Amino acid sequence: MTLSVAVIGNCQVGSMARCVQALLPDAHVKPISLAATVREQRADAMAKVATRADLILTQEFETAGLGPLMTSSLAALRPDLVRYPRIVFTGFHPDINYVFDGPRAVTTPMGDYHSEILIGAFLSGVPLGRVVKLFRPLTYQRLGYFKEYARSLRRLVRDGEALGFDFAPLAETWRAPGAFMHTINHPKIRVMASIARLALSRAGASVAEIDAGKLKDGLAAGPRWPVYPAIAERLEVEGSSDFVTAESTGGEVLDIEQFATACYGLYADLASEILGGRLRANTLEVIAGLA
């Protein structure tokens, strides 16, 4: 009998399902994207698909719009489901931030991602021609960027432990080939392969040996934020100043000046309270002192 596996999650679900399929080559693996489910109003149908599967792997979500796909609702019917963590890691990309206009995410050429430094510079009245000079070690130091890897690693380990996943010994393995994130919430495929293996182990499944590097990394087709050179040097990974847009929007490579120009044009039409709503407490002070 072929094992059926429902894999439920956010933008990471495609990578997770691909890794599960590689680890269980004879299984029937069904990825269920929560974003697509809500957008298409198919929560009831997808919940039925999930509960019919032999094994459910799910990230934890309690959003009311998910209805029967909420983790608590699924767990009431299938207490044998396995929760796996949502990966958020800011250590390589501490400058990423978000801007929301009400419930709507304001987008840049890099999708939902914005630069804290660029937002701070715009609100502080820094001319576009001087913005590039803010991307330097002194700015990163004063904004706390150099300490973000250690802080984010502690959060990652703590969040993993809460679901029974031990990430402490894995993080250095993930980092050995270089940065293990494309953005703060888009892990590279080797991270998801480790999580898939641990999740299946918790479910008691016997898995195949795989080379995660040979698996297609679907999230690599999305935006790819650079690890700024001064940060990369301290973390001993490859650095860059190139912002790569999603393949769906052309896969364009933007340098800091080009990205800043696009963002400044966008920010001119936004109220300051919208732009500054998620900034660190000291960002404007730091930027004003360095501009």
mmCIF file of C-alpha atoms in Angstrom:
data_model
loop_
_atom_site.group_PDB
_atom_site.id
_atom_site.type_symbol
_atom_site.label_atom_id
_atom_site.label_comp_id
_atom_site.label_asym_id
_atom_site.label_seq_id
_atom_site.Cartn_x
_atom_site.Cartn_y
_atom_site.Cartn_z
ATOM 1 C CA MET A 1 0.000 0.000 0.000
ATOM 2 C CA THR A 2 1.351 3.410 -1.009
ATOM 3 C CA LEU A 3 1.798 5.821 1.893
ATOM 4 C CA SER A 4 -0.019 9.138 1.419
ATOM 5 C CA VAL A 5 1.394 12.263 3.031
ATOM 6 C CA ALA A 6 -0.256 15.699 3.270
ATOM 7 C CA VAL A 7 2.228 18.515 3.757
ATOM 8 C CA ILE A 8 0.657 21.777 4.901
ATOM 9 C CA GLY A 9 2.395 25.113 5.226
ATOM 10 C CA ASN A 10 3.245 28.614 4.112
ATOM 11 C CA CYS A 11 5.607 29.574 1.278
ATOM 12 C CA GLN A 12 7.989 26.869 2.505
ATOM 13 C CA VAL A 13 5.540 24.040 1.775
ATOM 14 C CA GLY A 14 6.750 23.377 -1.770
ATOM 15 C CA SER A 15 10.307 22.777 -0.620
ATOM 16 C CA MET A 16 9.119 20.685 2.312
ATOM 17 C CA ALA A 17 6.956 18.499 0.073
ATOM 18 C CA ARG A 18 9.776 18.049 -2.439
ATOM 19 C CA CYS A 19 12.106 16.886 0.324
ATOM 20 C CA VAL A 20 9.490 14.529 1.777
ATOM 21 C CA GLN A 21 8.995 13.022 -1.677
ATOM 22 C CA ALA A 22 12.745 12.467 -2.044
ATOM 23 C CA LEU A 23 12.973 10.880 1.392
ATOM 24 C CA LEU A 24 9.898 8.696 0.734
ATOM 25 C CA PRO A 25 10.235 8.003 -2.994
ATOM 26 C CA ASP A 26 7.316 5.565 -3.098
ATOM 27 C CA ALA A 27 4.888 7.810 -1.224
ATOM 28 C CA HIS A 28 2.131 9.986 -2.631
ATOM 29 C CA VAL A 29 2.896 13.481 -1.325
ATOM 30 C CA LYS A 30 0.306 16.264 -1.519
ATOM 31 C CA PRO A 31 1.488 19.828 -0.733
ATOM 32 C CA ILE A 32 -1.248 22.128 0.607
ATOM 33 C CA SER A 33 -0.381 25.816 0.411
ATOM 34 C CA LEU A 34 -2.253 27.765 3.044
ATOM 35 C CA ALA A 35 -1.995 31.009 1.080
ATOM 36 C CA ALA A 36 -3.501 29.403 -2.025
ATOM 37 C CA THR A 37 -6.161 27.675 0.058
ATOM 38 C CA VAL A 38 -7.331 30.955 1.602
ATOM 39 C CA ARG A 39 -7.130 32.801 -1.723
ATOM 40 C CA GLU A 40 -9.203 30.125 -3.477
ATOM 41 C CA GLN A 41 -11.539 29.624 -0.481
ATOM 42 C CA ARG A 42 -10.894 25.876 -0.466
ATOM 43 C CA ALA A 43 -10.225 25.261 3.222
ATOM 44 C CA ASP A 44 -12.971 22.659 3.599
ATOM 45 C CA ALA A 45 -11.852 20.706 0.529
ATOM 46 C CA MET A 46 -8.181 20.791 1.487
ATOM 47 C CA ALA A 47 -8.969 19.730 5.053
ATOM 48 C CA LYS A 48 -10.709 16.644 3.659
ATOM 49 C CA VAL A 49 -7.662 15.889 1.512
ATOM 50 C CA ALA A 50 -5.398 16.243 4.545
ATOM 51 C CA THR A 51 -7.438 14.106 6.910
ATOM 52 C CA ARG A 52 -7.662 11.280 4.358
ATOM 53 C CA ALA A 53 -3.845 11.069 4.185
ATOM 54 C CA ASP A 54 -1.950 8.445 6.152
ATOM 55 C CA LEU A 55 0.370 11.108 7.535
ATOM 56 C CA ILE A 56 -0.067 14.857 8.038
ATOM 57 C CA LEU A 57 2.919 17.174 8.373
ATOM 58 C CA THR A 58 1.879 20.728 9.146
ATOM 59 C CA GLN A 59 3.214 24.040 10.282
ATOM 60 C CA GLU A 60 1.210 25.575 13.103
ATOM 61 C CA PHE A 61 -1.428 28.090 12.042
ATOM 62 C CA GLU A 62 -4.482 29.264 13.955
ATOM 63 C CA THR A 63 -5.743 31.877 11.487
ATOM 64 C CA ALA A 64 -9.540 31.903 11.562
ATOM 65 C CA GLY A 65 -9.792 32.035 7.766
ATOM 66 C CA LEU A 66 -8.283 28.556 7.564
ATOM 67 C CA GLY A 67 -11.290 27.007 9.270
ATOM 68 C CA PRO A 68 -10.822 23.217 9.383
ATOM 69 C CA LEU A 69 -7.196 23.589 8.258
ATOM 70 C CA MET A 70 -6.274 25.348 11.481
ATOM 71 C CA THR A 71 -3.798 23.144 13.296
ATOM 72 C CA SER A 72 -6.013 22.769 16.343
ATOM 73 C CA SER A 73 -8.957 21.703 14.154
ATOM 74 C CA LEU A 74 -6.852 19.137 12.308
ATOM 75 C CA ALA A 75 -5.324 17.847 15.535
ATOM 76 C CA ALA A 76 -8.779 17.220 16.979
ATOM 77 C CA LEU A 77 -9.449 14.832 14.104
ATOM 78 C CA ARG A 78 -5.908 13.557 13.631
ATOM 79 C CA PRO A 79 -3.940 13.666 16.885
ATOM 80 C CA ASP A 80 -1.162 11.753 15.108
ATOM 81 C CA LEU A 81 -0.254 14.733 12.899
ATOM 82 C CA VAL A 82 3.312 16.048 13.098
ATOM 83 C CA ARG A 83 3.998 19.755 13.482
ATOM 84 C CA TYR A 84 7.110 21.160 11.829
ATOM 85 C CA PRO A 85 8.530 24.657 12.356
ATOM 86 C CA ARG A 86 8.089 27.743 10.244
ATOM 87 C CA ILE A 87 11.604 28.949 9.516
ATOM 88 C CA VAL A 88 12.325 32.632 10.031
ATOM 89 C CA PHE A 89 15.984 33.566 10.267
ATOM 90 C CA THR A 90 17.181 37.171 10.110
ATOM 91 C CA GLY A 91 20.871 36.565 10.791
ATOM 92 C CA PHE A 92 22.028 36.923 7.192
ATOM 93 C CA HIS A 93 19.570 39.649 6.214
ATOM 94 C CA PRO A 94 18.974 41.886 9.252
ATOM 95 C CA ASP A 95 18.096 44.847 7.021
ATOM 96 C CA ILE A 96 14.899 43.264 5.676
ATOM 97 C CA ASN A 97 11.671 44.803 6.899
ATOM 98 C CA TYR A 98 8.029 44.985 5.814
ATOM 99 C CA VAL A 99 5.644 47.846 5.134
ATOM 100 C CA PHE A 100 1.889 47.447 5.518
ATOM 101 C CA ASP A 101 -0.868 49.781 4.386
ATOM 102 C CA GLY A 102 -3.625 48.401 6.565
ATOM 103 C CA PRO A 103 -3.714 44.644 5.909
ATOM 104 C CA ARG A 104 -2.011 45.045 2.524
ATOM 105 C CA ALA A 105 1.719 44.443 2.190
ATOM 106 C CA VAL A 106 3.381 47.218 0.191
ATOM 107 C CA THR A 107 5.659 45.645 -2.410
ATOM 108 C CA THR A 108 9.000 46.652 -3.924
ATOM 109 C CA PRO A 109 10.893 45.073 -6.829
ATOM 110 C CA MET A 110 11.936 42.526 -4.165
ATOM 111 C CA GLY A 111 8.361 41.510 -3.440
ATOM 112 C CA ASP A 112 7.211 42.121 0.136
ATOM 113 C CA TYR A 113 10.751 42.941 1.290
ATOM 114 C CA HIS A 114 12.022 46.414 2.137
ATOM 115 C CA SER A 115 15.328 47.741 3.444
ATOM 116 C CA GLU A 116 15.250 49.214 6.946
ATOM 117 C CA ILE A 117 18.106 51.505 5.966
ATOM 118 C CA LEU A 118 16.288 52.794 2.887
ATOM 119 C CA ILE A 119 13.079 53.428 4.807
ATOM 120 C CA GLY A 120 15.014 55.253 7.519
ATOM 121 C CA ALA A 121 16.939 57.268 4.949
ATOM 122 C CA PHE A 122 13.801 58.338 3.112
ATOM 123 C CA LEU A 123 12.029 59.382 6.312
ATOM 124 C CA SER A 124 15.135 61.234 7.459
ATOM 125 C CA GLY A 125 15.311 63.221 4.224
ATOM 126 C CA VAL A 126 18.569 61.689 3.026
ATOM 127 C CA PRO A 127 18.981 62.544 -0.682
ATOM 128 C CA LEU A 128 18.944 59.561 -3.014
ATOM 129 C CA GLY A 129 22.478 60.317 -4.145
ATOM 130 C CA ARG A 130 23.809 59.814 -0.610
ATOM 131 C CA VAL A 131 21.901 56.677 0.277
ATOM 132 C CA VAL A 132 24.466 54.181 -1.012
ATOM 133 C CA LYS A 133 27.036 55.512 1.456
ATOM 134 C CA LEU A 134 24.805 54.388 4.339
ATOM 135 C CA PHE A 135 25.386 50.740 3.434
ATOM 136 C CA ARG A 136 28.605 50.475 5.388
ATOM 137 C CA PRO A 137 29.917 48.761 8.540
ATOM 138 C CA LEU A 138 29.330 51.709 10.880
ATOM 139 C CA THR A 139 25.627 51.772 9.990
ATOM 140 C CA TYR A 140 25.334 48.029 10.491
ATOM 141 C CA GLN A 141 27.119 48.223 13.808
ATOM 142 C CA ARG A 142 24.906 50.997 15.168
ATOM 143 C CA LEU A 143 21.723 49.272 14.017
ATOM 144 C CA GLY A 144 22.806 46.042 15.679
ATOM 145 C CA TYR A 145 23.076 44.070 12.464
ATOM 146 C CA PHE A 146 26.340 42.384 13.465
ATOM 147 C CA LYS A 147 24.635 40.872 16.521
ATOM 148 C CA GLU A 148 21.596 39.633 14.633
ATOM 149 C CA TYR A 149 22.996 36.234 13.656
ATOM 150 C CA ALA A 150 23.491 35.160 17.269
ATOM 151 C CA ARG A 151 20.067 36.532 18.282
ATOM 152 C CA SER A 152 18.309 34.875 15.380
ATOM 153 C CA LEU A 153 20.059 31.564 15.970
ATOM 154 C CA ARG A 154 18.826 31.531 19.562
ATOM 155 C CA ARG A 155 15.268 32.125 18.337
ATOM 156 C CA LEU A 156 15.593 29.415 15.710
ATOM 157 C CA VAL A 157 16.841 26.870 18.236
ATOM 158 C CA ARG A 158 14.146 27.841 20.742
ATOM 159 C CA ASP A 159 11.360 27.601 18.146
ATOM 160 C CA GLY A 160 12.647 24.227 17.010
ATOM 161 C CA GLU A 161 12.847 22.898 20.545
ATOM 162 C CA ALA A 162 9.221 23.902 21.148
ATOM 163 C CA LEU A 163 8.212 21.326 18.510
ATOM 164 C CA GLY A 164 10.839 18.743 19.388
ATOM 165 C CA PHE A 165 13.380 19.660 16.679
ATOM 166 C CA ASP A 166 17.033 20.065 17.664
ATOM 167 C CA PHE A 167 18.459 22.701 15.323
ATOM 168 C CA ALA A 168 21.520 23.540 17.421
ATOM 169 C CA PRO A 169 23.834 20.948 15.808
ATOM 170 C CA LEU A 170 22.394 21.554 12.332
ATOM 171 C CA ALA A 171 22.905 25.300 11.969
ATOM 172 C CA GLU A 172 26.663 25.127 11.411
ATOM 173 C CA THR A 173 26.179 22.285 8.933
ATOM 174 C CA TRP A 174 23.692 24.413 7.035
ATOM 175 C CA ARG A 175 26.105 27.359 7.053
ATOM 176 C CA ALA A 176 29.174 25.406 5.933
ATOM 177 C CA PRO A 177 28.437 25.854 2.197
ATOM 178 C CA GLY A 178 27.375 29.482 2.774
ATOM 179 C CA ALA A 179 24.292 31.429 3.829
ATOM 180 C CA PHE A 180 21.370 29.041 4.261
ATOM 181 C CA MET A 181 18.595 31.555 3.573
ATOM 182 C CA HIS A 182 17.534 33.356 0.384
ATOM 183 C CA THR A 183 15.583 35.877 2.484
ATOM 184 C CA ILE A 184 14.479 35.916 6.114
ATOM 185 C CA ASN A 185 11.642 33.424 5.494
ATOM 186 C CA HIS A 186 12.882 31.540 2.415
ATOM 187 C CA PRO A 187 15.281 28.807 3.564
ATOM 188 C CA LYS A 188 17.476 27.004 1.093
ATOM 189 C CA ILE A 189 16.588 23.444 0.200
ATOM 190 C CA ARG A 190 19.201 21.863 2.483
ATOM 191 C CA VAL A 191 17.446 23.378 5.500
ATOM 192 C CA MET A 192 14.089 21.990 4.470
ATOM 193 C CA ALA A 193 15.636 18.585 3.793
ATOM 194 C CA SER A 194 16.868 18.438 7.393
ATOM 195 C CA ILE A 195 13.459 19.455 8.700
ATOM 196 C CA ALA A 196 11.694 16.907 6.508
ATOM 197 C CA ARG A 197 13.986 14.141 7.754
ATOM 198 C CA LEU A 198 13.381 15.091 11.389
ATOM 199 C CA ALA A 199 9.618 15.353 10.879
ATOM 200 C CA LEU A 200 9.409 11.959 9.219
ATOM 201 C CA SER A 201 11.573 10.474 11.962
ATOM 202 C CA ARG A 202 9.094 11.806 14.524
ATOM 203 C CA ALA A 203 6.359 10.071 12.552
ATOM 204 C CA GLY A 204 8.278 6.793 12.666
ATOM 205 C CA ALA A 205 8.885 6.640 8.904
ATOM 206 C CA SER A 206 11.934 4.977 7.398
ATOM 207 C CA VAL A 207 13.554 7.389 4.943
ATOM 208 C CA ALA A 208 15.956 7.119 2.016
ATOM 209 C CA GLU A 209 19.406 8.671 1.886
ATOM 210 C CA ILE A 210 19.388 11.774 -0.307
ATOM 211 C CA ASP A 211 21.733 14.507 -1.506
ATOM 212 C CA ALA A 212 19.766 17.665 -0.770
ATOM 213 C CA GLY A 213 22.023 19.634 -3.092
ATOM 214 C CA LYS A 214 20.572 17.769 -6.054
ATOM 215 C CA LEU A 215 16.976 18.685 -5.255
ATOM 216 C CA LYS A 216 15.304 21.579 -7.024
ATOM 217 C CA ASP A 217 15.174 24.611 -4.756
ATOM 218 C CA GLY A 218 11.872 26.235 -5.637
ATOM 219 C CA LEU A 219 12.398 29.187 -3.307
ATOM 220 C CA ALA A 220 15.517 30.127 -5.284
ATOM 221 C CA ALA A 221 13.124 31.328 -7.973
ATOM 222 C CA GLY A 222 11.807 33.970 -5.578
ATOM 223 C CA PRO A 223 13.556 37.186 -4.539
ATOM 224 C CA ARG A 224 17.116 36.729 -3.289
ATOM 225 C CA TRP A 225 18.363 39.335 -0.836
ATOM 226 C CA PRO A 226 22.146 39.833 -0.619
ATOM 227 C CA VAL A 227 24.246 39.171 2.440
ATOM 228 C CA TYR A 228 25.955 42.543 2.676
ATOM 229 C CA PRO A 229 29.749 42.129 2.344
ATOM 230 C CA ALA A 230 30.620 43.492 5.803
ATOM 231 C CA ILE A 231 28.108 41.107 7.403
ATOM 232 C CA ALA A 232 29.213 38.200 5.231
ATOM 233 C CA GLU A 233 32.841 38.711 6.199
ATOM 234 C CA ARG A 234 32.010 38.328 9.890
ATOM 235 C CA LEU A 235 29.909 35.241 9.228
ATOM 236 C CA GLU A 236 32.486 33.753 6.864
ATOM 237 C CA VAL A 237 30.065 33.344 3.974
ATOM 238 C CA GLU A 238 29.989 34.818 0.501
ATOM 239 C CA GLY A 239 28.719 38.383 0.372
ATOM 240 C CA SER A 240 27.086 40.480 -2.316
ATOM 241 C CA SER A 241 25.392 43.800 -2.953
ATOM 242 C CA ASP A 242 23.084 42.466 -5.667
ATOM 243 C CA PHE A 243 19.338 42.336 -5.118
ATOM 244 C CA VAL A 244 17.849 39.639 -7.369
ATOM 245 C CA THR A 245 14.157 39.929 -8.140
ATOM 246 C CA ALA A 246 11.876 36.903 -8.490
ATOM 247 C CA GLU A 247 12.067 34.953 -11.726
ATOM 248 C CA SER A 248 8.356 35.641 -12.201
ATOM 249 C CA THR A 249 9.170 39.353 -12.480
ATOM 250 C CA GLY A 250 12.219 38.934 -14.685
ATOM 251 C CA GLY A 251 14.959 37.808 -12.303
ATOM 252 C CA GLU A 252 16.569 41.229 -12.614
ATOM 253 C CA VAL A 253 19.783 41.997 -10.749
ATOM 254 C CA LEU A 254 19.699 45.399 -9.035
ATOM 255 C CA ASP A 255 22.562 47.109 -7.274
ATOM 256 C CA ILE A 256 21.895 49.184 -4.160
ATOM 257 C CA GLU A 257 21.510 52.417 -6.116
ATOM 258 C CA GLN A 258 18.960 50.884 -8.495
ATOM 259 C CA PHE A 259 16.986 49.316 -5.668
ATOM 260 C CA ALA A 260 17.088 52.555 -3.688
ATOM 261 C CA THR A 261 15.827 54.524 -6.689
ATOM 262 C CA ALA A 262 12.867 52.187 -7.095
ATOM 263 C CA CYS A 263 12.036 52.319 -3.381
ATOM 264 C CA TYR A 264 12.315 56.105 -3.125
ATOM 265 C CA GLY A 265 9.864 56.420 -6.026
ATOM 266 C CA LEU A 266 7.455 54.128 -4.212
ATOM 267 C CA TYR A 267 7.852 55.790 -0.808
ATOM 268 C CA ALA A 268 6.992 59.227 -2.170
ATOM 269 C CA ASP A 269 3.348 58.125 -2.338
ATOM 270 C CA LEU A 270 3.172 56.651 1.173
ATOM 271 C CA ALA A 271 2.382 58.343 4.469
ATOM 272 C CA SER A 272 5.257 58.485 6.955
ATOM 273 C CA GLU A 273 3.280 56.569 9.585
ATOM 274 C CA ILE A 274 2.837 53.693 7.127
ATOM 275 C CA LEU A 275 6.526 53.658 6.219
ATOM 276 C CA GLY A 276 7.805 53.921 9.755
ATOM 277 C CA GLY A 277 5.367 51.566 11.403
ATOM 278 C CA ARG A 278 7.781 48.647 11.776
ATOM 279 C CA LEU A 279 11.139 50.397 12.127
ATOM 280 C CA ARG A 280 13.509 49.645 15.005
ATOM 281 C CA ALA A 281 13.286 52.189 17.793
ATOM 282 C CA ASN A 282 16.692 53.727 17.009
ATOM 283 C CA THR A 283 16.723 53.588 13.198
ATOM 284 C CA LEU A 284 15.869 57.199 12.468
ATOM 285 C CA GLU A 285 18.315 58.430 15.080
ATOM 286 C CA VAL A 286 21.098 56.253 13.664
ATOM 287 C CA ILE A 287 20.421 57.259 10.070
ATOM 288 C CA ALA A 288 20.210 60.960 10.925
ATOM 289 C CA GLY A 289 23.517 60.747 12.758
ATOM 290 C CA LEU A 290 25.303 59.095 9.828
ATOM 291 C CA ALA A 291 23.755 60.845 6.841
#
